Short mmCIF file of C-alpha atoms in Angstrom, two decimals:
data_model
loop_
_atom_site.label_atom_id
_atom_site.label_comp_id
_atom_site.label_asym_id
_atom_site.label_seq_id
_atom_site.Cartn_x
_atom_site.Cartn_y
_atom_site.Cartn_z
CA UNK T 1 132.03 120.51 61.51
CA UNK T 2 128.97 122.59 62.14
CA UNK T 3 129.94 124.96 59.28
CA UNK T 4 130.00 121.97 56.93
CA UNK T 5 126.53 120.88 58.10
CA UNK T 6 125.21 124.39 57.56
CA UNK T 7 126.68 124.44 54.05
CA UNK T 8 125.03 121.07 53.40
CA UNK T 9 121.66 122.45 54.48
CA UNK T 10 122.19 125.43 52.18
CA UNK T 11 123.05 123.05 49.35
CA UNK T 12 119.88 121.05 50.03
CA UNK T 13 117.85 124.25 49.88
CA UNK T 14 119.55 125.23 46.63
CA UNK T 15 118.80 121.78 45.22
CA UNK T 16 115.12 122.13 46.14
CA UNK T 17 114.96 125.52 44.43
CA UNK T 18 116.62 124.06 41.36
CA UNK T 19 114.07 121.23 41.20
CA UNK T 20 111.19 123.71 41.51
CA UNK T 21 112.69 125.81 38.72
CA UNK T 22 113.02 122.72 36.51
CA UNK T 23 109.39 121.76 37.18
CA UNK T 24 108.25 125.27 36.31
CA UNK T 25 110.21 125.17 33.03
CA UNK T 26 108.74 121.75 32.26
CA UNK T 27 105.18 122.98 32.83
CA UNK T 28 105.85 126.10 30.74
CA UNK T 29 107.23 124.05 27.83
CA UNK T 30 104.34 121.57 28.02
CA UNK T 31 101.86 124.46 28.10
CA UNK T 32 103.42 125.90 24.97
CA UNK T 33 103.25 122.49 23.31
CA UNK T 34 99.60 122.15 24.30
CA UNK T 35 98.88 125.59 22.95
CA UNK T 36 100.44 124.74 19.60
CA UNK T 37 98.58 121.44 19.43
CA UNK T 38 95.34 123.21 20.29
CA UNK T 39 95.80 125.61 17.42
CA UNK T 40 96.53 122.77 15.03
CA UNK T 41 93.54 120.78 16.28
CA UNK T 42 91.27 123.80 15.90
CA UNK T 43 92.28 124.18 12.31
CA UNK T 44 91.46 120.52 11.59
CA UNK T 45 88.20 119.76 13.49
CA UNK T 46 86.74 123.12 14.37
CA UNK T 47 86.74 125.43 17.31
CA UNK T 48 83.91 123.84 19.34
CA UNK T 49 85.28 120.36 19.24
CA UNK T 50 88.77 121.62 19.98
CA UNK T 51 87.53 123.45 23.04
CA UNK T 52 86.06 120.21 24.37
CA UNK T 53 89.25 118.32 23.88
CA UNK T 54 91.24 121.15 25.35
CA UNK T 55 89.04 121.32 28.43
CA UNK T 56 89.41 117.60 29.00
CA UNK T 57 93.17 117.81 28.58
CA UNK T 58 93.40 120.72 30.99
CA UNK T 59 91.23 118.89 33.53
CA UNK T 60 93.43 115.84 33.22
CA UNK T 61 96.59 117.94 33.62
CA UNK T 62 95.10 119.70 36.65
CA UNK T 63 94.30 116.34 38.25
CA UNK T 64 97.77 115.03 37.45
CA UNK T 65 99.33 118.01 39.21
CA UNK T 66 98.28 116.42 42.50
CA UNK T 67 100.73 113.56 42.05
CA UNK T 68 103.83 113.81 44.23
CA UNK T 69 106.62 111.56 45.49
CA UNK T 70 108.10 111.61 49.01
CA UNK T 71 111.76 110.57 49.20
CA UNK T 72 113.21 108.35 51.90
CA UNK T 73 113.81 110.25 55.14
CA UNK T 74 111.08 112.80 54.36
CA UNK T 75 107.45 113.23 55.34
CA UNK T 76 104.68 114.90 53.39
CA UNK T 77 102.20 117.19 55.16
CA UNK T 78 98.94 117.70 53.25
CA UNK T 79 97.03 120.94 53.82
CA UNK T 80 93.49 121.55 52.61
CA UNK T 81 92.78 125.23 52.25
CA UNK T 82 95.72 125.81 54.61
CA UNK T 83 94.49 123.45 57.35
CA UNK T 84 96.27 120.20 58.25
CA UNK T 85 94.82 117.15 56.54
CA UNK T 86 97.29 114.25 56.88
CA UNK T 87 100.95 113.19 56.99
CA UNK T 88 102.23 110.89 54.28
CA UNK T 89 105.22 108.53 54.34
CA UNK T 90 107.90 108.01 51.65
CA UNK T 91 106.60 106.88 48.24
CA UNK T 92 104.23 108.11 45.48
CA UNK T 93 101.04 109.87 46.58
CA UNK T 94 98.24 112.02 45.20
CA UNK T 95 96.33 114.92 46.73
CA UNK T 96 93.62 117.19 45.43
CA UNK T 97 95.25 119.69 43.09
CA UNK T 98 95.92 123.30 43.92
CA UNK T 99 94.24 125.42 45.24
CA UNK T 100 92.24 122.81 47.17
CA UNK T 101 95.18 120.97 48.73
CA UNK T 102 98.91 121.40 48.85
CA UNK T 103 101.82 119.28 50.08
CA UNK T 104 104.81 120.36 52.17
CA UNK T 105 107.83 118.06 52.35
CA UNK T 106 109.72 117.93 55.67
CA UNK T 107 113.07 116.16 56.08
CA UNK T 108 113.00 114.18 59.34
CA UNK T 109 116.33 112.37 58.87
CA UNK T 110 118.81 115.25 58.66
CA UNK T 111 120.66 116.47 61.71
CA UNK T 112 120.15 120.22 62.08
CA UNK T 113 121.92 122.52 64.50
CA UNK T 114 121.85 126.01 65.93
CA UNK T 115 124.63 128.05 67.50
CA UNK T 116 124.03 129.77 70.83
CA UNK T 117 126.51 132.31 72.17
CA UNK T 118 128.63 132.47 69.02
CA UNK T 119 128.43 132.55 65.24
CA UNK T 120 130.73 130.61 62.93
CA UNK T 121 129.39 132.18 59.72
CA UNK T 122 129.01 135.85 60.55
CA UNK T 123 130.23 138.65 58.33
CA UNK T 124 132.99 139.49 60.81
CA UNK T 125 134.03 135.87 61.17
CA UNK T 126 133.56 133.46 64.06
CA UNK T 127 133.16 135.08 67.45
CA UNK T 128 131.11 135.39 70.63
CA UNK T 129 127.68 136.96 70.80
CA UNK T 130 127.92 138.52 74.24
CA UNK T 131 124.18 138.90 74.70
CA UNK T 132 123.83 135.11 74.41
CA UNK T 133 127.14 133.76 75.75
CA UNK T 134 127.56 135.53 79.09
CA UNK T 135 126.00 133.59 81.98
CA UNK T 136 125.88 134.32 85.72
CA UNK T 137 126.94 131.49 88.05
CA UNK T 138 125.77 130.67 91.56
CA UNK T 139 128.82 132.33 93.13
CA UNK T 140 128.09 135.54 91.18
CA UNK T 141 130.79 135.11 88.54
CA UNK T 142 130.36 135.52 84.80
CA UNK T 143 131.18 132.73 82.36
CA UNK T 144 131.43 132.99 78.59
CA UNK T 145 129.76 129.86 77.16
CA UNK T 146 129.29 128.76 73.56
CA UNK T 147 126.87 125.93 72.74
CA UNK T 148 125.92 124.04 69.59
CA UNK T 149 122.56 122.26 69.73
CA UNK T 150 121.83 119.41 67.31
CA UNK T 151 118.24 118.41 66.69
CA UNK T 152 115.95 116.40 64.42
CA UNK T 153 112.30 116.73 63.44
CA UNK T 154 110.31 113.89 64.96
CA UNK T 155 106.80 115.12 64.13
CA UNK T 156 106.39 116.98 60.83
CA UNK T 157 102.86 118.17 61.62
CA UNK T 158 103.78 119.81 64.95
CA UNK T 159 106.97 121.23 63.49
CA UNK T 160 104.98 123.09 60.80
CA UNK T 161 101.86 124.07 62.73
CA UNK T 162 102.72 124.46 66.45
CA UNK T 163 105.49 127.07 66.23
CA UNK T 164 105.67 130.15 64.08
CA UNK T 165 109.50 130.36 64.18
CA UNK T 166 111.02 127.02 65.08
CA UNK T 167 114.67 128.12 65.20
CA UNK T 168 113.98 131.19 67.32
CA UNK T 169 111.92 129.11 69.74
CA UNK T 170 114.70 126.51 70.02
CA UNK T 171 117.33 129.19 70.66
CA UNK T 172 115.21 130.83 73.35
CA UNK T 173 114.60 127.45 75.00
CA UNK T 174 118.37 126.78 74.94
CA UNK T 175 119.18 130.12 76.57
CA UNK T 176 116.52 129.57 79.22
CA UNK T 177 117.82 126.08 80.06
CA UNK T 178 121.40 127.36 80.05
CA UNK T 179 120.66 130.14 82.55
CA UNK T 180 118.77 127.75 84.82
CA UNK T 181 121.59 125.19 84.96
CA UNK T 182 124.55 127.60 85.07
CA UNK T 183 122.79 129.75 87.67
CA UNK T 184 122.80 126.78 90.07
CA UNK T 185 126.48 125.88 89.52
CA UNK T 186 129.71 127.39 90.78
CA UNK T 187 132.20 128.85 88.34
CA UNK T 188 134.96 126.32 89.13
CA UNK T 189 132.56 123.46 88.54
CA UNK T 190 131.40 124.86 85.21
CA UNK T 191 134.92 125.38 83.91
CA UNK T 192 136.50 122.14 85.12
CA UNK T 193 135.02 118.79 86.08
CA UNK T 194 131.35 119.70 85.71
CA UNK T 195 131.19 120.19 81.95
CA UNK T 196 129.70 116.83 81.04
CA UNK T 197 127.08 116.97 83.78
CA UNK T 198 126.10 120.54 82.87
CA UNK T 199 125.71 119.70 79.18
CA UNK T 200 123.47 116.73 80.05
CA UNK T 201 121.29 118.91 82.30
CA UNK T 202 120.99 121.62 79.64
CA UNK T 203 119.91 119.06 77.02
CA UNK T 204 117.31 117.63 79.37
CA UNK T 205 115.91 121.10 80.14
CA UNK T 206 115.76 122.07 76.44
CA UNK T 207 113.85 118.91 75.61
CA UNK T 208 111.34 119.54 78.37
CA UNK T 209 110.69 123.07 77.11
CA UNK T 210 110.31 122.00 73.48
CA UNK T 211 108.00 119.14 74.45
CA UNK T 212 105.82 121.58 76.36
CA UNK T 213 105.46 123.51 73.08
CA UNK T 214 104.58 120.35 71.10
CA UNK T 215 107.31 121.51 68.76
CA UNK T 216 107.92 118.19 67.01
CA UNK T 217 111.66 118.62 67.68
CA UNK T 218 113.95 116.14 69.43
CA UNK T 219 117.31 117.41 70.75
CA UNK T 220 119.92 114.79 69.89
CA UNK T 221 122.96 116.44 71.48
CA UNK T 222 124.31 119.60 73.08
CA UNK T 223 127.99 120.33 72.50
CA UNK T 224 129.91 122.71 74.74
CA UNK T 225 132.15 124.48 72.27
CA UNK T 226 133.88 126.65 74.85
CA UNK T 227 133.54 127.77 78.46
CA UNK T 228 135.88 130.32 79.95
CA UNK T 229 135.91 133.52 81.97
CA UNK T 230 135.50 136.77 80.09
CA UNK T 231 138.68 138.08 78.49
CA UNK T 232 138.87 140.94 80.99
CA UNK T 233 139.50 138.55 83.92
CA UNK T 234 141.30 135.75 82.08
CA UNK T 235 144.71 136.50 83.68
CA UNK T 236 143.30 136.53 87.21
CA UNK T 237 141.47 133.28 86.57
CA UNK T 238 144.66 131.61 85.28
CA UNK T 239 146.42 132.68 88.51
CA UNK T 240 143.61 131.14 90.52
CA UNK T 241 143.89 127.90 88.55
CA UNK T 242 147.66 127.81 89.17
CA UNK T 243 147.14 128.37 92.89
CA UNK T 244 144.60 125.55 92.96
CA UNK T 245 147.04 123.24 91.16
CA UNK T 246 149.79 124.16 93.65
CA UNK T 247 147.43 123.42 96.50
CA UNK T 248 146.59 120.01 95.08
CA UNK T 249 150.28 119.28 94.47
CA UNK T 250 151.15 120.11 98.09
CA UNK T 251 148.29 117.95 99.31
CA UNK T 252 149.54 115.03 97.20
CA UNK T 253 153.09 115.49 98.49
CA UNK T 254 151.86 115.59 102.09
CA UNK T 255 149.80 112.46 101.58
CA UNK T 256 152.79 110.69 99.99
CA UNK T 257 155.01 111.70 102.93
CA UNK T 258 152.34 110.55 105.40
CA UNK T 259 152.03 107.21 103.59
CA UNK T 260 155.80 106.80 103.87
CA UNK T 261 156.36 107.95 107.45
CA UNK T 262 153.28 106.54 109.17
CA UNK T 263 154.12 102.84 108.56
CA UNK T 264 157.70 103.49 109.72
CA UNK T 265 156.46 105.23 112.87
CA UNK T 266 154.02 102.42 113.54
CA UNK T 267 156.80 99.87 113.13
CA UNK T 268 159.04 101.80 115.53
CA UNK T 269 156.23 102.09 118.05
CA UNK T 270 155.51 98.36 117.81
CA UNK T 271 159.23 97.58 118.30
CA UNK T 272 159.46 99.80 121.37
CA UNK T 273 156.31 98.24 122.79
CA UNK T 274 157.79 94.79 122.30
CA UNK T 275 161.09 95.86 123.90
CA UNK T 276 159.24 97.35 126.85
CA UNK T 277 157.19 94.19 127.22
CA UNK T 278 160.35 92.07 127.17
CA UNK T 279 162.02 94.36 129.72
CA UNK T 280 158.94 94.16 131.90
CA UNK T 281 158.93 90.38 131.77
CA UNK T 282 162.69 90.27 132.48
CA UNK T 283 162.39 92.58 135.50
CA UNK T 284 159.45 90.61 136.86
CA UNK T 285 161.33 87.33 136.38
CA UNK T 286 164.47 88.74 138.04
CA UNK T 287 162.50 90.14 140.95
CA UNK T 288 160.66 86.85 141.31
CA UNK T 289 163.97 84.98 141.39
CA UNK T 290 165.44 87.42 143.93
CA UNK T 291 162.38 87.04 146.12
CA UNK T 292 162.64 83.26 145.93
CA UNK T 293 166.36 83.33 146.74
CA UNK T 294 165.83 85.77 149.62
CA UNK T 295 163.10 83.55 151.03
CA UNK T 296 165.42 80.56 150.87
CA UNK T 297 168.21 82.52 152.56
CA UNK T 298 165.81 83.69 155.21
CA UNK T 299 164.78 80.12 155.93
CA UNK T 300 168.43 79.11 156.24
CA UNK T 301 169.12 82.17 158.36
CA UNK T 302 166.43 81.21 160.81
CA UNK T 303 167.99 77.79 161.15
CA UNK T 304 171.61 79.03 161.77
CA UNK T 305 172.01 82.81 161.77
CA UNK T 306 175.75 82.87 162.45
CA UNK T 307 176.67 80.45 159.69
CA UNK T 308 174.43 82.23 157.22
CA UNK T 309 175.88 85.63 158.06
CA UNK T 310 179.41 84.33 157.61
CA UNK T 311 178.57 82.67 154.30
CA UNK T 312 176.94 85.85 153.01
CA UNK T 313 180.01 87.84 154.10
CA UNK T 314 182.36 85.46 152.32
CA UNK T 315 180.25 85.49 149.15
CA UNK T 316 180.11 89.28 149.20
CA UNK T 317 183.89 89.57 149.73
CA UNK T 318 184.48 87.13 146.88
CA UNK T 319 182.22 89.20 144.66
CA UNK T 320 183.85 92.51 145.62
CA UNK T 321 187.52 91.42 145.77
CA UNK T 322 187.42 88.73 143.13
CA UNK T 323 188.87 90.94 140.37
CA UNK T 324 191.38 92.83 142.61
CA UNK T 325 195.13 92.42 142.04
CA UNK T 326 196.05 93.56 145.58
CA UNK T 327 196.33 91.10 148.46
CA UNK T 328 196.52 92.23 152.12
CA UNK T 329 197.66 89.74 154.75
CA UNK T 330 196.88 90.42 158.40
CA UNK T 331 199.16 88.54 160.79
CA UNK T 332 198.07 88.27 164.42
CA UNK T 333 201.73 88.11 165.58
CA UNK T 334 202.57 91.49 164.13
CA UNK T 335 200.95 94.88 164.04
CA UNK T 336 202.11 95.37 160.44
CA UNK T 337 199.93 94.53 157.45
CA UNK T 338 201.66 92.83 154.55
CA UNK T 339 201.07 94.16 151.01
CA UNK T 340 201.70 91.89 148.07
CA UNK T 341 201.86 93.62 144.64
CA UNK T 342 200.44 90.66 142.80
CA UNK T 343 200.05 92.53 139.49
CA UNK T 344 203.77 93.35 139.31
CA UNK T 345 204.76 89.92 140.50
CA UNK T 346 202.57 88.29 137.90
CA UNK T 347 204.00 90.54 135.22
CA UNK T 348 207.61 89.58 136.05
CA UNK T 349 206.93 85.88 136.48
CA UNK T 350 204.42 85.36 133.70
CA UNK T 351 207.19 84.18 131.39
CA UNK T 352 208.47 81.55 133.85
CA UNK T 353 205.15 80.23 135.12
CA UNK T 354 204.85 77.43 132.66
CA UNK T 355 208.46 76.30 133.17
CA UNK T 356 208.20 76.52 136.95
CA UNK T 357 205.02 74.50 137.03
CA UNK T 358 206.37 71.89 134.66
CA UNK T 359 209.72 71.56 136.50
CA UNK T 360 208.35 71.55 140.05
CA UNK T 361 208.37 68.25 141.84
CA UNK T 362 205.29 66.98 143.65
CA UNK T 363 207.16 66.75 146.92
CA UNK T 364 208.24 70.40 146.70
CA UNK T 365 204.66 71.54 146.02
CA UNK T 366 203.43 69.50 148.91
CA UNK T 367 206.02 71.06 151.16
CA UNK T 368 204.94 74.52 150.14
CA UNK T 369 201.34 73.65 150.86
CA UNK T 370 202.30 72.33 154.27
CA UNK T 371 204.12 75.58 154.97
CA UNK T 372 201.22 77.84 153.84
CA UNK T 373 198.32 75.93 155.40
CA UNK T 374 199.28 76.66 159.07
CA UNK T 375 199.40 80.35 158.22
CA UNK T 376 195.78 80.31 156.86
CA UNK T 377 194.72 78.38 159.94
CA UNK T 378 196.30 80.98 162.18
CA UNK T 379 194.57 83.77 160.20
CA UNK T 380 191.21 82.04 160.62
CA UNK T 381 191.78 81.50 164.37
CA UNK T 382 192.76 85.15 164.77
CA UNK T 383 189.54 86.31 163.06
CA UNK T 384 187.46 84.04 165.25
#
């Protein structure tokens, strides 16, 4: 892109030279025509009269040579005996002819550019200019930087009269601004996320320097063509970049794992807290009920201790022996204790239980009850 712009500037310069050559040829041809007409006029009216006419014609031609036209996008700078006189806008104008005054035309619309740190049109081809491209960073590393600075002329008078070499001054200002900004930045920042900010700072610094010179130049943009470590350390820098990427990847994976596990852990903790709270409330309620029941038993115990003790004993025995399949009968008339294998008896008679119950007569059942009841009464009297 910049090579095309440079070619366009060269073409504009070639076009200007061609126009000047055409004007010179036109003046030469007209001078020859005037010379021929002068000779013819001298032959007709005499030498003295011809000299008068010739002088008037030459004076008129000299005055007409001060006419000039400024194209759109250009400015004319008028100099009188080499000193600035005025600046003219686009359109036809006239100035005192040479050698009193002269006009210089300056294009203020074109975008011009300079290359700093590299050359795209050198004899050896495009490449870095190490004396311009190598910059020292804040962390004492070296960076190879290539910049392209675009600019316009905003004041034709200052552009022509304030600086002796405008392009050299602009390049020096660019290098100065570049060193100031890069020297305050770390290498990683320059090569990665800080490019846009660095370019903006460099452009601002260049403009300040050029304004201090009253250069008549406005910097429209600064383009960072390339920024990289020197070729000698390129491999080591790529390894460092890969390590940094691995570090960031591991950080991202750890954060993703944390985002996944932390909510689960918080949910588990909340569940355990709720379970503990429920267990706490259950234990408190059970203990409160036991206390209330014990207080009631204690009140009853104070009223009739013997009855309460016996009732507690019976309830405890029912609780302990309720699920037992072994029955022991203690008869006061005998020193032997009867053992009834209820589990075996139930196993053998389980098939006939329903039939026996259904076929038993009420009188037989009542007789059996009458036979068993005295035995339980005797057992109770023996215990008492």
